[in-house]
Short mmCIF file of C-alpha atoms in Angstrom, two decimals:
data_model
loop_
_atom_site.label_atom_id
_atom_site.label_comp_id
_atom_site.label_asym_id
_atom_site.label_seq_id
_atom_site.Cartn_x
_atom_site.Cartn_y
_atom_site.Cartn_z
CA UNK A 1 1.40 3.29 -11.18
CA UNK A 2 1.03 4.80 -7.69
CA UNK A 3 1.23 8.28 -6.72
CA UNK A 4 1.66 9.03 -3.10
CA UNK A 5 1.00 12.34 -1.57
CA UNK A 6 1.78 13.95 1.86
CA UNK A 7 -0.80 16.62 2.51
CA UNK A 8 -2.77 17.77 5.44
CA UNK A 9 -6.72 18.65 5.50
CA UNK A 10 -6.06 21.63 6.63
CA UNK A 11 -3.17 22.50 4.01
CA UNK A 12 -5.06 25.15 1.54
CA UNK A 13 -2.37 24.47 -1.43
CA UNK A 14 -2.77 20.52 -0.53
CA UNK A 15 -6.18 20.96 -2.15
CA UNK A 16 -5.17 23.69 -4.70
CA UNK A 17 -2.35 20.73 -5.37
CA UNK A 18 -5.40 17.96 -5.99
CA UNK A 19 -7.36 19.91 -8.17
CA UNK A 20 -4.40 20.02 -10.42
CA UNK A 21 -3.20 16.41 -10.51
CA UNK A 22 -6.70 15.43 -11.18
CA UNK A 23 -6.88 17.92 -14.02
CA UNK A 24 -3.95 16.18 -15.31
CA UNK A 25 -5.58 12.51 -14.77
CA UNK A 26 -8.40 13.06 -16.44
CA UNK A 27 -6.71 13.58 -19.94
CA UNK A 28 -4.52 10.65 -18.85
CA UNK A 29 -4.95 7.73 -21.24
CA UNK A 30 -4.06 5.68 -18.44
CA UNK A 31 -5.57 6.95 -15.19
CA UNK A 32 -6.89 3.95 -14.46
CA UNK A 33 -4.46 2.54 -13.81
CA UNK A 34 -2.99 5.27 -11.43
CA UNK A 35 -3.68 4.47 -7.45
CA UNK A 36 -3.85 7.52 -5.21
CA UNK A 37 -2.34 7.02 -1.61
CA UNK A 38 -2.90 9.87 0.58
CA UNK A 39 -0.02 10.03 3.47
CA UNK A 40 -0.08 11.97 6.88
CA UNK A 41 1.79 15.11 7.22
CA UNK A 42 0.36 17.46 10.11
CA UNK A 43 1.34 21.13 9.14
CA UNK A 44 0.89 22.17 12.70
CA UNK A 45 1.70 19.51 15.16
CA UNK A 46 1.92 21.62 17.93
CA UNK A 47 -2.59 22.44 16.97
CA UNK A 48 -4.75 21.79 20.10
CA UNK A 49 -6.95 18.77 19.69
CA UNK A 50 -9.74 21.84 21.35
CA UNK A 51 -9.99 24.71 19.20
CA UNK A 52 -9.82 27.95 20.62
CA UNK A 53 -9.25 30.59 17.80
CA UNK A 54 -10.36 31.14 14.17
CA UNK A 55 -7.65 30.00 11.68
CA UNK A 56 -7.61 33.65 10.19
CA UNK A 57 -6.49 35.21 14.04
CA UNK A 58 -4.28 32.88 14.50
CA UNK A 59 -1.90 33.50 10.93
CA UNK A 60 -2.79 37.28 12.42
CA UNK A 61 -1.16 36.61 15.88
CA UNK A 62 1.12 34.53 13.99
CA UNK A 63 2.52 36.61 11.20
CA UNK A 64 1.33 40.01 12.90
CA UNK A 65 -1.12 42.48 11.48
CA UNK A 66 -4.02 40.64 13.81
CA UNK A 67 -6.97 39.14 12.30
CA UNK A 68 -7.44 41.23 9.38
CA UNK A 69 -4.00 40.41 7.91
CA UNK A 70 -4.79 36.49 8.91
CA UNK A 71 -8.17 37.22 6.50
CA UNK A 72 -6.13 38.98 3.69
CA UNK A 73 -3.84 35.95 3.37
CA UNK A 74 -6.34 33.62 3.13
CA UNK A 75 -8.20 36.01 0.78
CA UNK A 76 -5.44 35.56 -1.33
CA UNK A 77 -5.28 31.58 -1.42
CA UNK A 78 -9.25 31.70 -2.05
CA UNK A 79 -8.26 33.36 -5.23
CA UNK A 80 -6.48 31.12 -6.50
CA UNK A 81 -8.52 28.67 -5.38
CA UNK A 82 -11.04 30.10 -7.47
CA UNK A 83 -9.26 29.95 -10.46
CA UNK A 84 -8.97 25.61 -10.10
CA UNK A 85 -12.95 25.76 -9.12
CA UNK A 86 -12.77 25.46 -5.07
CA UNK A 87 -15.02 27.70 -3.20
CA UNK A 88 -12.84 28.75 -0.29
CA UNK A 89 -14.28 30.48 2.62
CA UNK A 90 -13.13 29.07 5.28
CA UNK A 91 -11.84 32.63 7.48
CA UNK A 92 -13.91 31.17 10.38
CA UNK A 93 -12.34 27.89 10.22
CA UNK A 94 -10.84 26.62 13.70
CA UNK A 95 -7.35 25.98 14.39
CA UNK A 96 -7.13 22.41 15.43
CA UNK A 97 -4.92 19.46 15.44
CA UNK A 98 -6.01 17.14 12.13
CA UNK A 99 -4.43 14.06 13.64
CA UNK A 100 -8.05 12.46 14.12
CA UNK A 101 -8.71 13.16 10.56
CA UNK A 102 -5.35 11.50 9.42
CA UNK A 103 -6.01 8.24 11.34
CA UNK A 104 -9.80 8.14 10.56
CA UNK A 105 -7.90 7.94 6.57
CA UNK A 106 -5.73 5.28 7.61
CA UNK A 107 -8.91 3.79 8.90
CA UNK A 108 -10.37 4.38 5.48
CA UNK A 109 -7.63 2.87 3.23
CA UNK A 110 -7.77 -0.21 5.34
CA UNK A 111 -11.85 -0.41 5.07
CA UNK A 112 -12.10 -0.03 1.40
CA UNK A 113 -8.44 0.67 0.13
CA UNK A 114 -7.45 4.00 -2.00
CA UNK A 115 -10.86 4.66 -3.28
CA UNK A 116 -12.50 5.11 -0.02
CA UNK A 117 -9.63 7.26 1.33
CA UNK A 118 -9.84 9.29 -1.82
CA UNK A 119 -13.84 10.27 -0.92
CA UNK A 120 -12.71 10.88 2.88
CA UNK A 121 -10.02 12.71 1.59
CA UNK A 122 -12.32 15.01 -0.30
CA UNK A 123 -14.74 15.54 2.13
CA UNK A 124 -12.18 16.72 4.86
CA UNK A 125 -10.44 18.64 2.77
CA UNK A 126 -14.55 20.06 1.55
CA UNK A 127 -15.53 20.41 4.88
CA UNK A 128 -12.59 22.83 6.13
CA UNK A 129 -12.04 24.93 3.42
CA UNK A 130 -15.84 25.41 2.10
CA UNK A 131 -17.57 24.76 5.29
CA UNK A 132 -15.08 26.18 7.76
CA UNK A 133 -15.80 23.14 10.00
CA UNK A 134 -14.20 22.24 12.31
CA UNK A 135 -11.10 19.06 11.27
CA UNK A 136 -10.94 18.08 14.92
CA UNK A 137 -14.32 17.65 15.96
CA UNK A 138 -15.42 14.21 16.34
CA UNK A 139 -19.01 15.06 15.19
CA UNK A 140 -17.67 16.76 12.31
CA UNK A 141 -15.29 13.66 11.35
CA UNK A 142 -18.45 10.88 12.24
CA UNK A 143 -20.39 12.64 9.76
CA UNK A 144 -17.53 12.94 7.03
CA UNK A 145 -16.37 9.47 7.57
CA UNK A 146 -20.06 7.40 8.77
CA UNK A 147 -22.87 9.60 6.75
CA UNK A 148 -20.96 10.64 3.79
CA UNK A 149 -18.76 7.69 3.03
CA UNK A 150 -20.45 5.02 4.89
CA UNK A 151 -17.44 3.66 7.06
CA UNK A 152 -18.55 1.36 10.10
CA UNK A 153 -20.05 3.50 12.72
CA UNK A 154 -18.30 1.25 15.37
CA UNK A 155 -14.87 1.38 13.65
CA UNK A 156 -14.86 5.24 13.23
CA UNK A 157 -16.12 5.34 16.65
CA UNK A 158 -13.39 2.89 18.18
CA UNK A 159 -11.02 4.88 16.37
CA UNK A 160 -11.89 8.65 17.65
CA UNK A 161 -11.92 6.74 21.11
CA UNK A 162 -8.47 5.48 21.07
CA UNK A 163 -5.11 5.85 19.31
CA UNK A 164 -5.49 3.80 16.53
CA UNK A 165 -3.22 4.18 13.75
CA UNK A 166 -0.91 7.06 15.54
CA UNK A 167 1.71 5.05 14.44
CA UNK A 168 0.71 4.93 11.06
CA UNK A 169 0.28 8.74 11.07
CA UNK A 170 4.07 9.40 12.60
CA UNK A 171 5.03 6.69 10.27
CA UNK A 172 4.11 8.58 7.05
CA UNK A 173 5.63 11.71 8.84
CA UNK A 174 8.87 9.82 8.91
CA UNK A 175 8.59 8.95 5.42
CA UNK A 176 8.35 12.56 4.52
CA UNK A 177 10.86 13.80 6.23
CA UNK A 178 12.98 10.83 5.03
CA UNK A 179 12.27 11.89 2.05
CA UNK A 180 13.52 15.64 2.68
CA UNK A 181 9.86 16.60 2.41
CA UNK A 182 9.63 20.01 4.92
CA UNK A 183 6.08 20.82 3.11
CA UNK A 184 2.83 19.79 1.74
CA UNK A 185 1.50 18.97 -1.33
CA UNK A 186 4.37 16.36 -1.51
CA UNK A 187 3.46 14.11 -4.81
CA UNK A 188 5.92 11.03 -4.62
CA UNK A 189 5.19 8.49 -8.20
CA UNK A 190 6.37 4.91 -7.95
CA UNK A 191 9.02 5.68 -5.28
CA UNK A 192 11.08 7.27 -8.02
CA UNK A 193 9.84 11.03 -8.50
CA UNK A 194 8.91 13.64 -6.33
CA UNK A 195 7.45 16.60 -6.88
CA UNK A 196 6.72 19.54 -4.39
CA UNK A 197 3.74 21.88 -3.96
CA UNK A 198 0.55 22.44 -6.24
CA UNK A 199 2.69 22.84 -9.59
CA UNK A 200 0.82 23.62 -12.20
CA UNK A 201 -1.44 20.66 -13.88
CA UNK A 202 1.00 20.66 -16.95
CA UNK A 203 3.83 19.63 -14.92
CA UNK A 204 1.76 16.92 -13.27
CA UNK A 205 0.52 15.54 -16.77
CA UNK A 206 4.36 15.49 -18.45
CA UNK A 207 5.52 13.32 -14.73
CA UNK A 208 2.41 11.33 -15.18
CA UNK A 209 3.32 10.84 -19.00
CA UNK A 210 7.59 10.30 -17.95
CA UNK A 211 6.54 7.81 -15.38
CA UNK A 212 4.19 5.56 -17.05
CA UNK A 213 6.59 5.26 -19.95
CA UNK A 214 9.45 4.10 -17.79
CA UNK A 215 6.90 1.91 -15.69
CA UNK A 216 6.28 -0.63 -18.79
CA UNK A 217 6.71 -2.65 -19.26
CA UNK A 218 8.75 -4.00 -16.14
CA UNK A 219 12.60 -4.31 -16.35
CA UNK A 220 12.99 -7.89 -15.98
CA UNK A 221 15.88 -9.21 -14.07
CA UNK A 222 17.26 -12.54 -13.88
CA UNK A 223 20.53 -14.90 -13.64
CA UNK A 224 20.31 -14.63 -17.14
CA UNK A 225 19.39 -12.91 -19.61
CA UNK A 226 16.09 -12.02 -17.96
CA UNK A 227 15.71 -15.35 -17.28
CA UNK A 228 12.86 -17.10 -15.58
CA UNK A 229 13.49 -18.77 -11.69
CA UNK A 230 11.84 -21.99 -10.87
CA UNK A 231 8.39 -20.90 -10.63
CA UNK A 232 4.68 -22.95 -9.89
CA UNK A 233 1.86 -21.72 -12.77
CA UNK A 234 -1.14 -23.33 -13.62
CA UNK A 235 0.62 -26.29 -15.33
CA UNK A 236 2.78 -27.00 -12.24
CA UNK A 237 6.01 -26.22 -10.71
CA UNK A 238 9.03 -26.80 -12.36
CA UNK A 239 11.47 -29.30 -10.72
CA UNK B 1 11.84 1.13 -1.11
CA UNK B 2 9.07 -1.39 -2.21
CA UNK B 3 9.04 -5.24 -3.29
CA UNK B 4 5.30 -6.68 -3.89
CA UNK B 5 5.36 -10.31 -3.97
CA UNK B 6 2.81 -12.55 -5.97
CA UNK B 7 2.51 -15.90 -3.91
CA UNK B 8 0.17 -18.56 -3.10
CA UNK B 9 0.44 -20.18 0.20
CA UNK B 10 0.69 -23.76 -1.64
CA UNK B 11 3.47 -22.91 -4.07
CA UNK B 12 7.03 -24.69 -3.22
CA UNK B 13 8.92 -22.28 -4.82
CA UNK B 14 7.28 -19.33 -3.44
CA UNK B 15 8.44 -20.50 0.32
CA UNK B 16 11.90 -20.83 -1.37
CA UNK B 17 11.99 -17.83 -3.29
CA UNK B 18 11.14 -16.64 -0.10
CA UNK B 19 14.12 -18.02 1.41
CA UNK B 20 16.18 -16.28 -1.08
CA UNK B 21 14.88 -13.09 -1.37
CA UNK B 22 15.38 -13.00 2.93
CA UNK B 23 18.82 -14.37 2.77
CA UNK B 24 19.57 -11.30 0.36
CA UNK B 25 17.74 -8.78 2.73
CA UNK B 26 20.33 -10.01 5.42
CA UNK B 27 22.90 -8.70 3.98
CA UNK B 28 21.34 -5.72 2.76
CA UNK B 29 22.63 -2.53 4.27
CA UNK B 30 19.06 -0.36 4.01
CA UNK B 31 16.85 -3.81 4.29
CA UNK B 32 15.32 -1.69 7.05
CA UNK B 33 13.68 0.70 4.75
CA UNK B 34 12.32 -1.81 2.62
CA UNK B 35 8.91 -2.63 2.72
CA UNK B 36 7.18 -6.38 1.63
CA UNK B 37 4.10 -6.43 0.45
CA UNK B 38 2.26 -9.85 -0.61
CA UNK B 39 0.07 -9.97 -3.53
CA UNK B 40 -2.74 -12.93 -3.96
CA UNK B 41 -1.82 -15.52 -6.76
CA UNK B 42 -4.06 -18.56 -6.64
CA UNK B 43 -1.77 -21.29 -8.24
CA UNK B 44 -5.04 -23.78 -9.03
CA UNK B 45 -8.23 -21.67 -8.28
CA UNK B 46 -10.48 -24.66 -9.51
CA UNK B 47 -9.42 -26.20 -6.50
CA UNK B 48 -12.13 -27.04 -3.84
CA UNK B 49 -13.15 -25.17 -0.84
CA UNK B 50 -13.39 -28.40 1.04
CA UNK B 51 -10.35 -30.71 0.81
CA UNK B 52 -10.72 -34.31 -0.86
CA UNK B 53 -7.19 -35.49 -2.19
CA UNK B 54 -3.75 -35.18 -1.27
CA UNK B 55 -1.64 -32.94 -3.29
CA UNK B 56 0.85 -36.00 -3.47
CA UNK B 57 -2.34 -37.88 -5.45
CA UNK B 58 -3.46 -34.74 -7.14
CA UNK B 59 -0.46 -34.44 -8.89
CA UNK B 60 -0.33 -37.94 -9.56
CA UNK B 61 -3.25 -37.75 -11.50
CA UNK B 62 -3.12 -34.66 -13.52
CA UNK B 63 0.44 -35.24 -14.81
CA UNK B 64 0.18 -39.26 -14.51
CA UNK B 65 2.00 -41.98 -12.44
CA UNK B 66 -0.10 -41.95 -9.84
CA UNK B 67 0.80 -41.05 -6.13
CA UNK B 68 4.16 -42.55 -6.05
CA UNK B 69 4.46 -40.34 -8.85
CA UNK B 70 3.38 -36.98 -7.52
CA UNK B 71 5.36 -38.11 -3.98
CA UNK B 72 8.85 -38.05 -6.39
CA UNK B 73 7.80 -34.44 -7.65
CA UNK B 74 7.43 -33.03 -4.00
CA UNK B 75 10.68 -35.19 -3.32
CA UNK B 76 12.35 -32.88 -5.91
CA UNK B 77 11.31 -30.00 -4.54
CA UNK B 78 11.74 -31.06 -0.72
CA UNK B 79 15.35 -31.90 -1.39
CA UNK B 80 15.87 -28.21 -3.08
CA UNK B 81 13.89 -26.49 -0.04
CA UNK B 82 16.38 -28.21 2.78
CA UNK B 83 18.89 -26.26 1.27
CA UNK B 84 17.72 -23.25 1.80
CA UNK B 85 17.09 -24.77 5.62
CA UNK B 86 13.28 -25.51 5.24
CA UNK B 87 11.85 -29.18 6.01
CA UNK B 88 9.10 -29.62 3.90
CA UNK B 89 6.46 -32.48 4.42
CA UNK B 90 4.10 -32.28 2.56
CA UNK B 91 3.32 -35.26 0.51
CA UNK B 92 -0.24 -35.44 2.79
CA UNK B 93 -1.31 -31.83 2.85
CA UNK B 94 -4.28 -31.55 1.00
CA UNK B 95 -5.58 -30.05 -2.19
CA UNK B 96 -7.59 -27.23 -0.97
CA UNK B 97 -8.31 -23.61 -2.50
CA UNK B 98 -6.22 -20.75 -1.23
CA UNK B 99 -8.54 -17.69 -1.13
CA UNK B 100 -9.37 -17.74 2.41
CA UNK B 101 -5.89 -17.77 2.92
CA UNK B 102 -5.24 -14.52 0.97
CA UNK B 103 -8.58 -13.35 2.18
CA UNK B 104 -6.76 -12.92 5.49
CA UNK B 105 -3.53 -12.12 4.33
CA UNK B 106 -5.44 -8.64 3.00
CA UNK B 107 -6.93 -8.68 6.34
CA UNK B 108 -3.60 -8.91 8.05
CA UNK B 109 -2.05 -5.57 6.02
CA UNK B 110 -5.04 -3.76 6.69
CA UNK B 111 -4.75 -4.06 10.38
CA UNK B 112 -1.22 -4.28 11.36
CA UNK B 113 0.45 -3.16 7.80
CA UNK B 114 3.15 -4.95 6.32
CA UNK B 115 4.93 -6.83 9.19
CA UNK B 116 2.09 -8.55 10.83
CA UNK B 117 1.06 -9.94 6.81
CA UNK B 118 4.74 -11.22 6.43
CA UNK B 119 4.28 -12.65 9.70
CA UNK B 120 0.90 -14.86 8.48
CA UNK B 121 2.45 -15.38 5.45
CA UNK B 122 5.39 -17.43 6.76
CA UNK B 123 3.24 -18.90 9.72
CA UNK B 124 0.61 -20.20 6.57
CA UNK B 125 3.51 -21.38 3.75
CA UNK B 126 5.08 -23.10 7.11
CA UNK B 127 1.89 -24.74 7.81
CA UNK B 128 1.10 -26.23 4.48
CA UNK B 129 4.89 -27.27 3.77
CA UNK B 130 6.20 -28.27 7.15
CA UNK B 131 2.91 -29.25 8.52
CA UNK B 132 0.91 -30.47 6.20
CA UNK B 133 -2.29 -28.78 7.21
CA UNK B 134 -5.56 -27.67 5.17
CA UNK B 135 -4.68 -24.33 3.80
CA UNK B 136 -8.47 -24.05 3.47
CA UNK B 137 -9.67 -25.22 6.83
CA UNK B 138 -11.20 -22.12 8.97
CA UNK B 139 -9.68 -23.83 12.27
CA UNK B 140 -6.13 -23.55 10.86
CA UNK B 141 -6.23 -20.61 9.25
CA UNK B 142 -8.05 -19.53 12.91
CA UNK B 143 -5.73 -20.38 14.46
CA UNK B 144 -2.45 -19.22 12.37
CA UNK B 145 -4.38 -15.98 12.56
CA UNK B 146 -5.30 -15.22 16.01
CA UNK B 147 -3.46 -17.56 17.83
CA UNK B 148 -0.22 -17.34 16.64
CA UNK B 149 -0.26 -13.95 15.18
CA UNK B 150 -2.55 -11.51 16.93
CA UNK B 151 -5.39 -11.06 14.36
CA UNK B 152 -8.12 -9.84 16.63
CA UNK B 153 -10.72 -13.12 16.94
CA UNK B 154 -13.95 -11.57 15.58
CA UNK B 155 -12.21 -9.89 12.42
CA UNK B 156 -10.89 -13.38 11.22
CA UNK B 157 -14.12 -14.81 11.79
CA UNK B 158 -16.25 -11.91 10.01
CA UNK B 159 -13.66 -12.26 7.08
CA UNK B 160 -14.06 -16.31 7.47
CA UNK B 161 -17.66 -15.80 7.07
CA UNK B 162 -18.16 -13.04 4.46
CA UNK B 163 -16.34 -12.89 1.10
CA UNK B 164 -14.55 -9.60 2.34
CA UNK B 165 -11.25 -9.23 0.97
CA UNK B 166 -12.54 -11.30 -2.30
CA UNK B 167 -12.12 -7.49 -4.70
CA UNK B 168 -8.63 -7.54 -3.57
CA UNK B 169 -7.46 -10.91 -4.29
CA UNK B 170 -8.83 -10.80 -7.46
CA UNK B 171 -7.43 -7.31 -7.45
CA UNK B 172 -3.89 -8.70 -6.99
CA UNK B 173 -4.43 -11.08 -9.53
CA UNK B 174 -5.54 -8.65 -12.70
CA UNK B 175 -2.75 -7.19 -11.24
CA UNK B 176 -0.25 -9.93 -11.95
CA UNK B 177 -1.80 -10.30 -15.39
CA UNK B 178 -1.33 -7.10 -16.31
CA UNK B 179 2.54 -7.33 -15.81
CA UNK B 180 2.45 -10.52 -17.67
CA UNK B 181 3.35 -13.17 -14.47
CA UNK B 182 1.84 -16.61 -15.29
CA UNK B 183 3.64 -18.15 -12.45
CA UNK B 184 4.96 -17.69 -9.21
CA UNK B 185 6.88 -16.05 -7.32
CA UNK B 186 6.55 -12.66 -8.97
CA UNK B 187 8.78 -10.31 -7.45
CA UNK B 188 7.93 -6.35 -8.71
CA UNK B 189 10.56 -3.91 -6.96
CA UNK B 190 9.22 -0.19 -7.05
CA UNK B 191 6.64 -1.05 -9.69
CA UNK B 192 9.93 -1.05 -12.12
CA UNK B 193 11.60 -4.26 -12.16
CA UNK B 194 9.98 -7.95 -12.23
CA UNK B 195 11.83 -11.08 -11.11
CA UNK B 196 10.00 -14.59 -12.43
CA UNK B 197 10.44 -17.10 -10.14
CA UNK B 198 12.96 -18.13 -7.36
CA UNK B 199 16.13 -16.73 -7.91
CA UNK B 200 19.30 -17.43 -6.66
CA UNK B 201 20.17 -14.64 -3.91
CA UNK B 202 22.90 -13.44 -5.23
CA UNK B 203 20.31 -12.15 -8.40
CA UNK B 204 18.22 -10.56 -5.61
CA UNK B 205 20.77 -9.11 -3.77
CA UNK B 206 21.64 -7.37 -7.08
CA UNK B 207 18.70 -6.06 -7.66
CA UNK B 208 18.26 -4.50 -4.37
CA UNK B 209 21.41 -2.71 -4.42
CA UNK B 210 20.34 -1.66 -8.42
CA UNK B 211 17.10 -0.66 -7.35
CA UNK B 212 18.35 1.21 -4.28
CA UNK B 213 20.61 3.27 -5.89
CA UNK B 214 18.41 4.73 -8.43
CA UNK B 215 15.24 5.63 -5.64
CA UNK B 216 17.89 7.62 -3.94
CA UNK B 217 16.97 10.57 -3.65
CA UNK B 218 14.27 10.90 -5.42
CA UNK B 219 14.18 12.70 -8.86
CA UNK B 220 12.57 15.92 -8.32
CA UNK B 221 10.06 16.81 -10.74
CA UNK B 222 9.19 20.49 -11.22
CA UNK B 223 8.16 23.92 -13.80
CA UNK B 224 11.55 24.84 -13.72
CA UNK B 225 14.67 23.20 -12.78
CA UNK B 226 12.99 20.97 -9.86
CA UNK B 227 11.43 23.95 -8.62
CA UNK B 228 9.11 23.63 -5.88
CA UNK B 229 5.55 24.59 -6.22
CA UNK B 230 3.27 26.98 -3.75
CA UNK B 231 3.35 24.73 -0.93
CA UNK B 232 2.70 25.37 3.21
CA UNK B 233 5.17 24.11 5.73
CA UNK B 234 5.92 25.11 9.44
CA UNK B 235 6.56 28.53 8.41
CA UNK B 236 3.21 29.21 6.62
CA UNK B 237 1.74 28.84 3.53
CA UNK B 238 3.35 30.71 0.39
CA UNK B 239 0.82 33.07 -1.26
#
């Protein structure tokens, strides 16, 4: 089974959103057999790749009430936060653009598949919200992706350097917005059900429950009833 | 919309499957949004690393008659594959093991997704069937790689020389277990519905239209009545 989910590192309800779905995988009989895809979605496109203000004056500027409005909003997220174990503080963050981040996860589900992009996943998501690093600094991204997960110096390095998997990144966007997706958490199981924002962890165990019992065993189809093509197995090919 | 396909490079039926499955696509109205994906299936994975009989004398001798023998099974199977418009000749390609072959087919997904590993995967079933080459020599593979697709030249030969990739194949192949496939082709369509062996295109071209119509949209999932969760978009984040 295979959930996919558009989110962005610097999307506090894509983490609120995680912390649920795991909850619900880990009193999943099956969750091994579950793969976890993380997809691109960039909340604020229009981010500078420099950052320039704290995240907390820029929802102030943004939604008005200056800075200290921008901190009561995100006051109120961290609560919630706190309440699915996340230590938020992350008023100081920077507002920049995450598309580095997104491509160095590409990178990481190409290195070592969905596992690997899981721990980068993490530690972005870690690093803005409990560190208030910076997501666009190429330090702060070489350390995430090189120290703590242990992808290839020169590939995270020949990544940052060019535009390596942009496409990918505006390819997942596409997806998302193919799939009528406007925000993130988007959770989409075996292409078939889609569920939006960080619902609670009940709703994510009864979909994971739903899915896997309509995922086996496979519908076969055939000419037949179900019947088997002309096929090659260990005792040959039929002619 | 997804179809993974389990395959080995030296499988007949896979190429014509193949055939099939493409001729279907053709006529597919929304055969743009559907994705391939090959999955490793090693059809004999006792077979050597370095070549040492025909496959026309292989079969031969594990099913008796000796060459002449195995040349009438691939004459069987030749005569089925012309009319799907392939010209197999193959009676001299040699028994070889195929995991360097799906060593690099990983390799291909992970660095140009989905399109560049359809691409090897036709350029190595063409080499085998119309060509009769190794499927285990590192100079063909080389070259079907870099040459004629575009693999960059030092990641073929780091994957040539490690066992990189191995997890996966073997990956893809608990994977085909665990749906039940003892054979190939093994066509899975949205992790829902399985197709055994080379069907007639008219059976895949049901199935695509079948499959399409229930992945669109998507079912939506939610507390209430598909109710969407706290989620952030353009406009903010809900609090």
């Amino acid at each position: 089974m295979q959930i996919e989910i558009w989110s962005d590192v610097v999307c506090p309800w894509c983490y609120i959103g995680k912390r649920r779905l795991e909850s619900a995988l880990a009193d999943f009989e099956h969750a091994d057999e579950v793969e976890v895809v993380w997809r691109s979605f960039q909340l604020d496109p229009t981010a500078p790749l420099e950052a320039t203000e704290s995240i907390a004056a820029h929802l102030g500027s943004k939604y008005g009430g200056g800075p200290e409005a921008g901190r009561q909003m995100i006051d109120r997220v961290t609560e919630v936060a706190e309440g699915e174990g996340l230590a938020f503080d992350y008023h100081e963050a920077q507002r920049a653009s995450t598309v580095d981040a997104h491509r160095l996860l590409h990178l990481a589900h190409a290195e070592g598949g969905s596992r690997l992009q899981g721990e980068l996943k993490e530690r972005l998501l870690a690093s803005y919200f409990t560190e208030a690093r910076n997501p666009a600094d190429p330090a702060v991204l070489t350390e995430a992706a090189v120290a703590m997960i242990g992808l290839p110096q020169e590939r995270v390095t020949a990544v940052l350097g060019s535009d390596e998997y942009a496409d990918e990144v505006a390819a997942d966007s596409a997806q998302a917005a193919a799939y009528g997706a406007t925000g993130v958490p988007f959770f989409v199981v075996d292409r078939k059900y889609g569920v939006s924002g960080a619902q609670p962890s009940e709703v994510f165990a009864q979909l994971l429950e739903r899915a896997w019992t309509e995922s086996q065993p496979l519908v076969q189809v055939g000419g037949g009833d179900g019947e088997t093509g002309d096929a090659c197995g260990p005792d040959g090919c039929a002619t």
